[in-house]
Tab-separated table of C-alpha atoms in Angstrom:
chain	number	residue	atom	x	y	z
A	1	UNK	CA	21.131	-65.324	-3.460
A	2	UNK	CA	21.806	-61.563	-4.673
A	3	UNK	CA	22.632	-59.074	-2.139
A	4	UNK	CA	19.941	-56.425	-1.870
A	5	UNK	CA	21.684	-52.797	-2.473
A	6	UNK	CA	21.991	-50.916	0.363
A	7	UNK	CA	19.203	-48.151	0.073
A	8	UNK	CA	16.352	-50.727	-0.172
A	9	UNK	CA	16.814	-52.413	3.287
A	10	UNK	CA	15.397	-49.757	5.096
A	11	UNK	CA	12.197	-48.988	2.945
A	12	UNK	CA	11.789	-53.015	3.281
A	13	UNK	CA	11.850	-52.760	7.082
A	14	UNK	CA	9.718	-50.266	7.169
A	15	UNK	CA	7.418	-52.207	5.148
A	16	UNK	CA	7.514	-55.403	7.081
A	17	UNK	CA	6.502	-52.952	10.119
A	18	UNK	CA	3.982	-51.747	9.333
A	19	UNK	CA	2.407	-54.332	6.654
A	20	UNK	CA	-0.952	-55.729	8.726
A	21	UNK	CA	-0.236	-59.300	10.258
A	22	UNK	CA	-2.051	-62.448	9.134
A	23	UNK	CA	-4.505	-64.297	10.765
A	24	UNK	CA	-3.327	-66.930	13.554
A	25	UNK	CA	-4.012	-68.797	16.193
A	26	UNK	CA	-3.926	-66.854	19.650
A	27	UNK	CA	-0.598	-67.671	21.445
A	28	UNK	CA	-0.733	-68.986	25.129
A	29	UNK	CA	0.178	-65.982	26.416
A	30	UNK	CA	1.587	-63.348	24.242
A	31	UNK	CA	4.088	-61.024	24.971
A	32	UNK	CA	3.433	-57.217	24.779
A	33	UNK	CA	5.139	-55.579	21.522
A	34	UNK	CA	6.309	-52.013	21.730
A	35	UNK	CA	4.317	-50.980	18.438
A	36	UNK	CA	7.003	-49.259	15.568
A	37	UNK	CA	6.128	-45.673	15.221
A	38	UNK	CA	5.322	-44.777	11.825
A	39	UNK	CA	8.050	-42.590	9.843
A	40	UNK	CA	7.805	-39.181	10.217
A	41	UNK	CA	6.590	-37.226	6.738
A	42	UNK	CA	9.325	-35.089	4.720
A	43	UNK	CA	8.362	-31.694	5.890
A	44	UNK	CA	6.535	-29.518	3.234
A	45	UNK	CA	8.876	-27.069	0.720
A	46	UNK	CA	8.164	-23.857	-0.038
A	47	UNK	CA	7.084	-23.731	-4.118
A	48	UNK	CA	9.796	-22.896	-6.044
A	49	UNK	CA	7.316	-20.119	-8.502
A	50	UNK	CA	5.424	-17.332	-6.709
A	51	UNK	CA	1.951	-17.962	-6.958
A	52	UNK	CA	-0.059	-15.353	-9.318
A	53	UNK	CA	-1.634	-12.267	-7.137
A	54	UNK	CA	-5.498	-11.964	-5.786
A	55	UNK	CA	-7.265	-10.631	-8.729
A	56	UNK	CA	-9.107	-7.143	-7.939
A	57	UNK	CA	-12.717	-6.836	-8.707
A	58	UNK	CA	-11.364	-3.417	-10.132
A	59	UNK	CA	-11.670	-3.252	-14.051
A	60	UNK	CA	-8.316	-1.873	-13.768
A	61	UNK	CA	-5.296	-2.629	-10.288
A	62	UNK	CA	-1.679	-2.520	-10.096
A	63	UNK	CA	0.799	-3.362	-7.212
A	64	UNK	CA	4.179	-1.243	-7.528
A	65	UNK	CA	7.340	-1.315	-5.340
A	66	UNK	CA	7.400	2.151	-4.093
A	67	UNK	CA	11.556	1.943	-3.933
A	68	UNK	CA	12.170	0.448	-7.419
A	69	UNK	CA	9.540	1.220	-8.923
A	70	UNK	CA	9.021	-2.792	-9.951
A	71	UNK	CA	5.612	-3.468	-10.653
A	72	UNK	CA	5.039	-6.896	-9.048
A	73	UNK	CA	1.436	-7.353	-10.374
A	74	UNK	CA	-1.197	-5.743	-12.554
A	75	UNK	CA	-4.356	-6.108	-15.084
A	76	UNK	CA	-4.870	-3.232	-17.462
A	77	UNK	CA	-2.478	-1.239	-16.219
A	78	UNK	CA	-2.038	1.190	-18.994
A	79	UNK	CA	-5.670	1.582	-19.563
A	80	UNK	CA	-7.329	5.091	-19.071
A	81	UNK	CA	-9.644	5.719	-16.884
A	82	UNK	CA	-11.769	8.437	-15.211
A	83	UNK	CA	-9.863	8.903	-12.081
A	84	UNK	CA	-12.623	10.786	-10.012
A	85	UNK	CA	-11.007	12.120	-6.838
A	86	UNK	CA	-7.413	10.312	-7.199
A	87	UNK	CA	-7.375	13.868	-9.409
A	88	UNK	CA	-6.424	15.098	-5.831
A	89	UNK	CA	-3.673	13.621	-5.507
A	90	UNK	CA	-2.173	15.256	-8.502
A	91	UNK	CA	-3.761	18.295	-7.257
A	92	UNK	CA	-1.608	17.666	-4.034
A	93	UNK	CA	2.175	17.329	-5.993
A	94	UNK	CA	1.292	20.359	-7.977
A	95	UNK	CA	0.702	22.198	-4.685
A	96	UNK	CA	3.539	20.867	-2.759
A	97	UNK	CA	5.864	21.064	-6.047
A	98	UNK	CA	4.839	25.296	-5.960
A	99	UNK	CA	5.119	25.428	-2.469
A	100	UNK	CA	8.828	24.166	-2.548
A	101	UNK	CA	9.692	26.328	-5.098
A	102	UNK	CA	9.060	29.219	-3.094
A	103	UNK	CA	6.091	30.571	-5.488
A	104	UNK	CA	3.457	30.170	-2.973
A	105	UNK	CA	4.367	30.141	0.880
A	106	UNK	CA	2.989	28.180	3.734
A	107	UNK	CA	1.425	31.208	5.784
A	108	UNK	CA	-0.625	31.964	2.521
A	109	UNK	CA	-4.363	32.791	3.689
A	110	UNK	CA	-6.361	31.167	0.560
A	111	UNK	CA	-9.624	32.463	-1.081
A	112	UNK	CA	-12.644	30.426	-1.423
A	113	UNK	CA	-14.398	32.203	-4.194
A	114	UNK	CA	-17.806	32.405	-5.801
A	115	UNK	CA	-17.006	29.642	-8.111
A	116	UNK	CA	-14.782	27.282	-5.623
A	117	UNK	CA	-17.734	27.230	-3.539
A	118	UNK	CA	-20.358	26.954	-6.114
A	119	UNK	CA	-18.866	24.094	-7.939
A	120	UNK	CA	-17.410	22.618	-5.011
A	121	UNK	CA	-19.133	23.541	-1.627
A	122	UNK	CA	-21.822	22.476	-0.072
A	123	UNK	CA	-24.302	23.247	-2.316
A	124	UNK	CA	-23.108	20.665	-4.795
A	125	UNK	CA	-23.804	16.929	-4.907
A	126	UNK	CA	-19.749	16.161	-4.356
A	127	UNK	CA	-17.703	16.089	-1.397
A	128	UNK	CA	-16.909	19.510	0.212
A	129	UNK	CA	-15.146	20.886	3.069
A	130	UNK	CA	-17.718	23.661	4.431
A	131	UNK	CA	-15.423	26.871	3.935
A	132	UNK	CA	-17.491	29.606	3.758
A	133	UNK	CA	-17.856	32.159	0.280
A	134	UNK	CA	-15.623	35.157	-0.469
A	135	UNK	CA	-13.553	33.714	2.906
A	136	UNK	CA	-10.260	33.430	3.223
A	137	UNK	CA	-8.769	29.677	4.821
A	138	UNK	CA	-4.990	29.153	5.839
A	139	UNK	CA	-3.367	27.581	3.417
A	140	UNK	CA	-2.578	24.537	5.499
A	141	UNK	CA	-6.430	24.198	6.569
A	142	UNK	CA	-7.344	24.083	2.993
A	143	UNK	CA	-4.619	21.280	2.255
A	144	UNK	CA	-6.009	19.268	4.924
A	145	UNK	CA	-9.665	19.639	3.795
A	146	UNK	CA	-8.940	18.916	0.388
A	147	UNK	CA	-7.065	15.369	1.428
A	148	UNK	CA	-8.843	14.635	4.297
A	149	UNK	CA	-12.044	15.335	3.190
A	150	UNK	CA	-11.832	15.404	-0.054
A	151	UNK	CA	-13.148	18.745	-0.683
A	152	UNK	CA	-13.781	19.914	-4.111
A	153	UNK	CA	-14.128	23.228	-3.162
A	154	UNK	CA	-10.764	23.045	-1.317
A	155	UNK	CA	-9.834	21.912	-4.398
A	156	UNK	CA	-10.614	24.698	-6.890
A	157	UNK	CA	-9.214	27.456	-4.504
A	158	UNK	CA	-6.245	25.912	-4.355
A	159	UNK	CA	-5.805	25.468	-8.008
A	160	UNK	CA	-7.186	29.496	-7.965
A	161	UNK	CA	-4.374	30.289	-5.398
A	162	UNK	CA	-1.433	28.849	-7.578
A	163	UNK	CA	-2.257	29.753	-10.880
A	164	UNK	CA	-5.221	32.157	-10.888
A	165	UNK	CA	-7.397	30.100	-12.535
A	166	UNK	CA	-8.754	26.023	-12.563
A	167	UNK	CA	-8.045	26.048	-16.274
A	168	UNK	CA	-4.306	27.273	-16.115
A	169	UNK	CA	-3.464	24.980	-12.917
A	170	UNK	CA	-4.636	22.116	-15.008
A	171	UNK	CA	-2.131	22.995	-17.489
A	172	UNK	CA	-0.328	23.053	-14.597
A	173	UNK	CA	-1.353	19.124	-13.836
A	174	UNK	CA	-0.310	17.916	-17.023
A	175	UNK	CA	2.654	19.373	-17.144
A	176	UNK	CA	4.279	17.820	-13.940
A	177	UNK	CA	2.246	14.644	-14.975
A	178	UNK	CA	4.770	14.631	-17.970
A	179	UNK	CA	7.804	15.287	-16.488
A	180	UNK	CA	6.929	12.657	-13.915
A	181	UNK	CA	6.403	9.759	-16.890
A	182	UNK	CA	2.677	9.806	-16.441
A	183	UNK	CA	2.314	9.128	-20.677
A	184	UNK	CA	-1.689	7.857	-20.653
A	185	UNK	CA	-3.088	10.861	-17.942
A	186	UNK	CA	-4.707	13.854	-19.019
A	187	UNK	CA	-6.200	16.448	-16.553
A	188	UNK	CA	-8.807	18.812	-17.240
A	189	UNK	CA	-9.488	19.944	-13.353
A	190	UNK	CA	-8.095	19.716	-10.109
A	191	UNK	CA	-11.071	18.178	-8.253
A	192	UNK	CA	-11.913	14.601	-10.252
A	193	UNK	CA	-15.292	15.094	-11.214
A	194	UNK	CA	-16.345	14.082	-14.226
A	195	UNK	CA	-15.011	15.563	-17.281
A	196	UNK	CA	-14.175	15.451	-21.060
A	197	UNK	CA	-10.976	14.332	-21.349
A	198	UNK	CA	-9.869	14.351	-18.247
A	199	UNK	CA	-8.306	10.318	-17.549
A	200	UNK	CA	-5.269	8.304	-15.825
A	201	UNK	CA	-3.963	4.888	-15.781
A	202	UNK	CA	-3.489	2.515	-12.756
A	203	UNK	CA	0.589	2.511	-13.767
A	204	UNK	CA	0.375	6.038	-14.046
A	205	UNK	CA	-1.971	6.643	-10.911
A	206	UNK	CA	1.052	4.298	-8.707
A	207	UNK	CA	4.158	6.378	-10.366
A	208	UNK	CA	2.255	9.636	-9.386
A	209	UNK	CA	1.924	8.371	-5.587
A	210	UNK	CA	5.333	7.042	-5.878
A	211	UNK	CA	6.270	10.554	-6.578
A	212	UNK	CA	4.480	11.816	-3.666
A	213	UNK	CA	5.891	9.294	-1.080
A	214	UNK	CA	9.261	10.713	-2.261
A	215	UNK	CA	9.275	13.891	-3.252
A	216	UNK	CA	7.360	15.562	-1.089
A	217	UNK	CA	6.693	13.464	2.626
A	218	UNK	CA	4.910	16.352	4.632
A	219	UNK	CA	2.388	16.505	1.421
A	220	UNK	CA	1.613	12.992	1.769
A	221	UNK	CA	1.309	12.609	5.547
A	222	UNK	CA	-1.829	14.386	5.491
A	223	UNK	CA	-3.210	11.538	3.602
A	224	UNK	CA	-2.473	9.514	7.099
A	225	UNK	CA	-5.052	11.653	8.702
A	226	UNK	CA	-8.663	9.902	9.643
A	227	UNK	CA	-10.540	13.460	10.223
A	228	UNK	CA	-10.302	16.749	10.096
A	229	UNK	CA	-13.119	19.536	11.553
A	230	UNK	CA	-13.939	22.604	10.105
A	231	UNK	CA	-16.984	25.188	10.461
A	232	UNK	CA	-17.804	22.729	13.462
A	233	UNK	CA	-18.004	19.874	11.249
A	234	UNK	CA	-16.136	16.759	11.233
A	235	UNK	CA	-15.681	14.635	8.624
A	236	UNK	CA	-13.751	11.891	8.565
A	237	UNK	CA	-10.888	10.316	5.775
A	238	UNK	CA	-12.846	7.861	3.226
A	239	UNK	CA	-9.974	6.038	2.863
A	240	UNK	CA	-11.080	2.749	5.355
A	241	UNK	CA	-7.565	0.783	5.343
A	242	UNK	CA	-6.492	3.573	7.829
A	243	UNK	CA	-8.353	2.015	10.256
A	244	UNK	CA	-7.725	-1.326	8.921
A	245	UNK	CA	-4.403	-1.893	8.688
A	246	UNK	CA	-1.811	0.126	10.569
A	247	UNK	CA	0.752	0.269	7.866
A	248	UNK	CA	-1.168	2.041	5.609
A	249	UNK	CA	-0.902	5.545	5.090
A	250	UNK	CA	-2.343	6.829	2.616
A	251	UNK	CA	-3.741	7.125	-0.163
A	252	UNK	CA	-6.991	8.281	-1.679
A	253	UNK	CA	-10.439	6.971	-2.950
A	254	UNK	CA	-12.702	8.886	-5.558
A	255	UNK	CA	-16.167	7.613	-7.006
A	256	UNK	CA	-18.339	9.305	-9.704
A	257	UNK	CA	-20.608	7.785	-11.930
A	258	UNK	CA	-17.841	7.220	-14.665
A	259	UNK	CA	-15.738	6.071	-12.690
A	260	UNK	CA	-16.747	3.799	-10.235
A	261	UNK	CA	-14.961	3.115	-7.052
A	262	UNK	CA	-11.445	4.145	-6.879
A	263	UNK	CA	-9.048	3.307	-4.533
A	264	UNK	CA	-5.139	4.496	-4.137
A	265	UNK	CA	-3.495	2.463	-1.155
A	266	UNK	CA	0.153	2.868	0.219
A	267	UNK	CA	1.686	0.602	3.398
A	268	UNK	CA	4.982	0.358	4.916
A	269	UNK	CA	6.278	-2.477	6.603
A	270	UNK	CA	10.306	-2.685	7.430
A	271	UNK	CA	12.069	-1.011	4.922
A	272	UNK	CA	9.526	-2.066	2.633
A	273	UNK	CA	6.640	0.211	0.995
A	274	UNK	CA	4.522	-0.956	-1.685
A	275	UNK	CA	1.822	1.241	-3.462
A	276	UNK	CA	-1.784	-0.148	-4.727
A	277	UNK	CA	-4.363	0.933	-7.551
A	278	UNK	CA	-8.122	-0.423	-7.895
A	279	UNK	CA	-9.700	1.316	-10.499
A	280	UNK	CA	-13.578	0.816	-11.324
A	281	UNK	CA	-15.278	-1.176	-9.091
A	282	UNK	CA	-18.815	-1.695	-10.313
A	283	UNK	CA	-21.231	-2.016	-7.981
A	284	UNK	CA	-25.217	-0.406	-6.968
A	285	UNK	CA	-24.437	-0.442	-3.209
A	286	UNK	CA	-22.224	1.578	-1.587
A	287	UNK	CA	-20.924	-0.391	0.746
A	288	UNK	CA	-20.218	-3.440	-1.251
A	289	UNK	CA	-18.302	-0.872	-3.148
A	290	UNK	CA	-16.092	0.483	-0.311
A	291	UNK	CA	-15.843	-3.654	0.616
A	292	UNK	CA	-14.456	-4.616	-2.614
A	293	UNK	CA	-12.016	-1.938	-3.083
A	294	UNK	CA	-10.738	-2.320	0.301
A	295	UNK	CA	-10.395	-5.823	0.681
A	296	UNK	CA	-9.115	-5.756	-2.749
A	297	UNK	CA	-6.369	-3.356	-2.277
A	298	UNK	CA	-5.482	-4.842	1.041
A	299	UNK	CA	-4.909	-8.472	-0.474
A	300	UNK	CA	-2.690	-7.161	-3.270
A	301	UNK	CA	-0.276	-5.440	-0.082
A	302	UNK	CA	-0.611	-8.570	1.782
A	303	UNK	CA	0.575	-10.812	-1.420
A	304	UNK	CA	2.970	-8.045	-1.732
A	305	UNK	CA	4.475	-8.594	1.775
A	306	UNK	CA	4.546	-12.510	1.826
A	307	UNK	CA	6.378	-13.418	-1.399
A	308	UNK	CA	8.943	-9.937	-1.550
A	309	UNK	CA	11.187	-8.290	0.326
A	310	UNK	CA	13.537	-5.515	0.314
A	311	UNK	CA	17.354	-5.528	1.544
A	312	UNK	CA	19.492	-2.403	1.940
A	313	UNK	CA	22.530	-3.558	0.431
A	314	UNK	CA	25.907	-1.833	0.811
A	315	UNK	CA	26.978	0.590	3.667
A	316	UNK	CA	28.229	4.131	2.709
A	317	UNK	CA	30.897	3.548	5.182
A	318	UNK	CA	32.489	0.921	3.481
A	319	UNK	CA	34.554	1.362	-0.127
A	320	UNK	CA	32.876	-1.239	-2.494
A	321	UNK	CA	36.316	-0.753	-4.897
A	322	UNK	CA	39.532	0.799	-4.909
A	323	UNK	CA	40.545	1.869	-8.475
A	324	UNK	CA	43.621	3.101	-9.952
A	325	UNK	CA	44.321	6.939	-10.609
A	326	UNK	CA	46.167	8.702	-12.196
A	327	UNK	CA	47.917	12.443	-12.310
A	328	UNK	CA	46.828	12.091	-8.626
A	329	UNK	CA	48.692	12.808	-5.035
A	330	UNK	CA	47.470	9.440	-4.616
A	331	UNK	CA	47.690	6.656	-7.247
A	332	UNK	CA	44.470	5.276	-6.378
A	333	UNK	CA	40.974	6.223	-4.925
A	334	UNK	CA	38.424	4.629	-3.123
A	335	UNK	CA	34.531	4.271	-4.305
A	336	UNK	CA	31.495	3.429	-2.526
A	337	UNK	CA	27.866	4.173	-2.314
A	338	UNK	CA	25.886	7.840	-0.594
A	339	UNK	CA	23.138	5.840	0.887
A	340	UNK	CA	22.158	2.332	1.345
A	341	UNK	CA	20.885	0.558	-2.302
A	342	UNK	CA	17.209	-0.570	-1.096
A	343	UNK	CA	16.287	-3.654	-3.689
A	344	UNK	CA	12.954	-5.441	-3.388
A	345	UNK	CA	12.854	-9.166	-4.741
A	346	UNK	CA	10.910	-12.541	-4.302
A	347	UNK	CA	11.895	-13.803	-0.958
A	348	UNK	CA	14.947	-16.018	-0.789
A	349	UNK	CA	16.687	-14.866	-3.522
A	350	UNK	CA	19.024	-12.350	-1.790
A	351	UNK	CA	21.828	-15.072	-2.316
A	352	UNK	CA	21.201	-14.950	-5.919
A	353	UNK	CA	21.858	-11.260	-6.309
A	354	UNK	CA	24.934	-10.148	-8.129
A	355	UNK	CA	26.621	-7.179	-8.033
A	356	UNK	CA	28.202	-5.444	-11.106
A	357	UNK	CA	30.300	-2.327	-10.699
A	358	UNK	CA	31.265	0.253	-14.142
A	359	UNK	CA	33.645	2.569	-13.640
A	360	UNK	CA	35.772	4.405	-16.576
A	361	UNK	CA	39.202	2.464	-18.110
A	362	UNK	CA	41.009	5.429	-16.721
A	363	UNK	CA	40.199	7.849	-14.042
A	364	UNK	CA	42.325	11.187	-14.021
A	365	UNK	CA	42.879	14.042	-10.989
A	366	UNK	CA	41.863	16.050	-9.635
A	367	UNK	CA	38.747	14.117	-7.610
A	368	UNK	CA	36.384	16.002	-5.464
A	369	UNK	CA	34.543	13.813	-2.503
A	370	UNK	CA	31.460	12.545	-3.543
A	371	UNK	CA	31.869	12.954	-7.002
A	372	UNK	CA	30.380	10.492	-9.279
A	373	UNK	CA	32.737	8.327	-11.065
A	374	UNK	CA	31.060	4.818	-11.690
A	375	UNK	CA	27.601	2.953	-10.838
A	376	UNK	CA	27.010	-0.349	-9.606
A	377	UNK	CA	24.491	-2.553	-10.767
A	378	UNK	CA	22.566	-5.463	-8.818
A	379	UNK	CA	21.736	-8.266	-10.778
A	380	UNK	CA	19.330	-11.108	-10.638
A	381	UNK	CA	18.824	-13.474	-13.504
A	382	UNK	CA	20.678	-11.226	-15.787
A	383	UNK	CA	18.459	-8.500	-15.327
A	384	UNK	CA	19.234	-5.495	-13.342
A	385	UNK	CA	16.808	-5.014	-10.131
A	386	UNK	CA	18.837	-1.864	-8.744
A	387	UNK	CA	21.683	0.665	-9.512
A	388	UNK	CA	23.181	3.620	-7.921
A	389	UNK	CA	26.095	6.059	-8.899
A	390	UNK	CA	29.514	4.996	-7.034
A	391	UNK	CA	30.865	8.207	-5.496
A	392	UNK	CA	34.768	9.067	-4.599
A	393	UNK	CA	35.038	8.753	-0.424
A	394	UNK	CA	37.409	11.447	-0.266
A	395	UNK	CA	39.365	14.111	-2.753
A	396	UNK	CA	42.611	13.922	-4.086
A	397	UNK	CA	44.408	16.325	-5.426
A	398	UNK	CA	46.253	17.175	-8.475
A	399	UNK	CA	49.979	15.737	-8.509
A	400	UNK	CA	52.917	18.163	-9.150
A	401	UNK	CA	54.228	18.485	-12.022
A	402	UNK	CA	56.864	15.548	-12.272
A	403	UNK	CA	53.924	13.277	-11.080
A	404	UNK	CA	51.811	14.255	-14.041
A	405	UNK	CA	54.295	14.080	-16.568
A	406	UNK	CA	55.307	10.300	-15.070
A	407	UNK	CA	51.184	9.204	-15.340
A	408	UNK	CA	51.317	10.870	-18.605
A	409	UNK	CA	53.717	8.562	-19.684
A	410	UNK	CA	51.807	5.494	-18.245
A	411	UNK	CA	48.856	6.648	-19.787
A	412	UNK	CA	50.566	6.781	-23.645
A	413	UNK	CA	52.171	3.609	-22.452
A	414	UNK	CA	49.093	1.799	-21.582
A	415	UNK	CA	47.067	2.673	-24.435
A	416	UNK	CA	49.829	1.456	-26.472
């Protein structure tokens, strides 16, 4: 009789257990049976692919990795679109951009003209945040209307105060928009309503706030503010994730006509922040409208979250290479990183990472600390998912003049 192999035996025990028995005649008095317990089932594993992102009502969304810049998920990200009142928000880098250069100051007292408050005050059919005609605001107080509450006519006094006119701040707008990479945005006026002309893409609305976040943190805190009061009247932040979700912090919702409901998001959980865009939500109720571009938004941080994180990787403390030097007091000098690398991938993969480091063939004295003499690249998959210069931990010195003229020789030698 052939011998059964060894892995079969126990899958035909467990069969014979719990196969059901066969009809028989009662026994005279049967004996109790402990009953087998039936095997345990494999526990569940994780998919290996992450699945795809909620889809956004939005005609337009985007989810971006506010430290990389990664986009993790998008639809018609590079389409333009009216941008309505995410306009402020480029409105709010120009102003902080000024402010840090020293050509406007932060005791300023700002004038809300004739046309700030006709175009943008309360007579108008647009948000406004009730400073009175031919006044004069604090600068700060007219910042915090214009995020807060939106206000167009905070808007277009600001945009007076910088560079004299709407029209020449917008010039203004466009040109930070290109240094900053925004290539499909075009402003025509600092406010968002509706305009010739005057367009922005989800990818470019996420590297503006991206810019924001980093650039210029006291700017965007205000967007973290649910109300402000003014004139006795207190109005309170449209954006409703604030209330939501208490790692979001910002960013800014805008509606017109054109533009349906628009809705710039930013939350910050751990070391992670991710930034997202919902652009045109169509809708005749308003508050379906705010609904969908909420909930929207909110699911795209969420899948965010769950399937990526981000790792600090390397400590500044600690040389990540020790490379040869020449013409030196020393004959070698340490490298390392100024800050902690921050990378953001699909989660488990941090043991798939792969660090590369470049640094030149030869490295002469003298070195000053901190200077930058190589980068190091992390890799996953072949592709690079973060880099950052690798700085010399300390200085060294030229060598005399016997030690130069011995490296000299090791140089010739070498190349040889």
């Amino acid at each position: 009789m052939p011998r059964l192999a060894p892995i079969v035996l126990p899958a035909l025990l467990a069969a014979l257990l719990t196969a059901p028995l066969s009809a028989q005649a009662p026994a005279p008095q049967p004996v109790p049976q402990p009953v087998p317990r039936p095997a345990a089932p494999a526990p569940a594993t994780a998919p290996a692919a992450i699945p795809p992102a909620p889809a956004s009502q939005g005609a337009a969304w985007i989810l971006m990795d506010a430290t990389s810049g990664q986009i993790l998920a998008g639809h018609e990200i590079d389409t333009p679109r009216a941008p309505a009142s995410l306009t402020k928000v480029m409105t709010s880098y120009v102003v902080a951009a000024e402010l840090a250069a020293g050509r406007i100051k932060r005791d300023d007292m700002v004038l809300i003209s004739e046309r700030a408050w006709r175009e943008g005050g309360a007579g108008t059919a647009g948000s406004y945040s009730g400073f009175d005609v031919n006044t004069r605001a604090p600068f700060e107080k007219v910042m915090t209307g214009m995020v807060v509450q939106s206000g167009n006519d905070a808007s277009i006094a600001l945009a007076e105060h910088v560079a004299g006119s709407q029209e020449a701040f917008a010039d203004l707008m466009n040109r930070y928009a290109k240094q900053l990479g925004m290539t499909n945005s075009h402003f025509v006026n600092a406010h968002g309503l509706d305009a010739e002309g005057q367009v922005i893409t989800a990818r470019d609305m996420a590297i503006l706030a991206r810019a924001l976040i980093r650039d210029f943190p006291e700017a965007y805190a205000l967007h973290s503010i649910k109300e402000f009061t003014w004139n006795g009247i207190t109005q309170h932040n449209r954006n409703g994730l604030l209330w939501k979700d208490p790692s979001v912090d910002g960013i800014k919702t805008g509606h017109t006509s054109r533009a349906g409901y628009n809705l710039a998001a930013s939350a910050k959980r751990g070391d992670m922040r991710l930034i997202s865009v919902v652009l045109g939500v169509e809708t005749s109720n308003r508050a379906d409208a705010f609904r969908i571009r909420e909930g929207d938004n909110l699911a795209l941080l969420n899948w965010g979250f769950r399937f990526y994180e981000t790792h600090a990787l390397f400590d500044p403390a600690t040389p990540l290479a020790t490379q040869p030097l020449y013409k030196g007091e020393t004959d070698s000098v340490a490298l390392g990183v100024a800050a902690p690398l921050l990378v953001t991938l699909p989660r488990g993969r941090y043991g798939d990472l792969k660090p590369v480091i470049d640094v030149p063939k030869q490295i002469i004295a003298p070195i000053s600390e901190g200077q930058t003499i190589g980068t190091v690249r992390v890799q996953l998959d072949g592709q690079t998912v973060a880099e950052a210069p690798l700085v010399a931990r300390q200085a060294v010195a030229e060598a005399g003049f016997f030690g130069r003229l011995y490296d000299e020789f090791r140089l010739w030698w070498n190349a040889e």
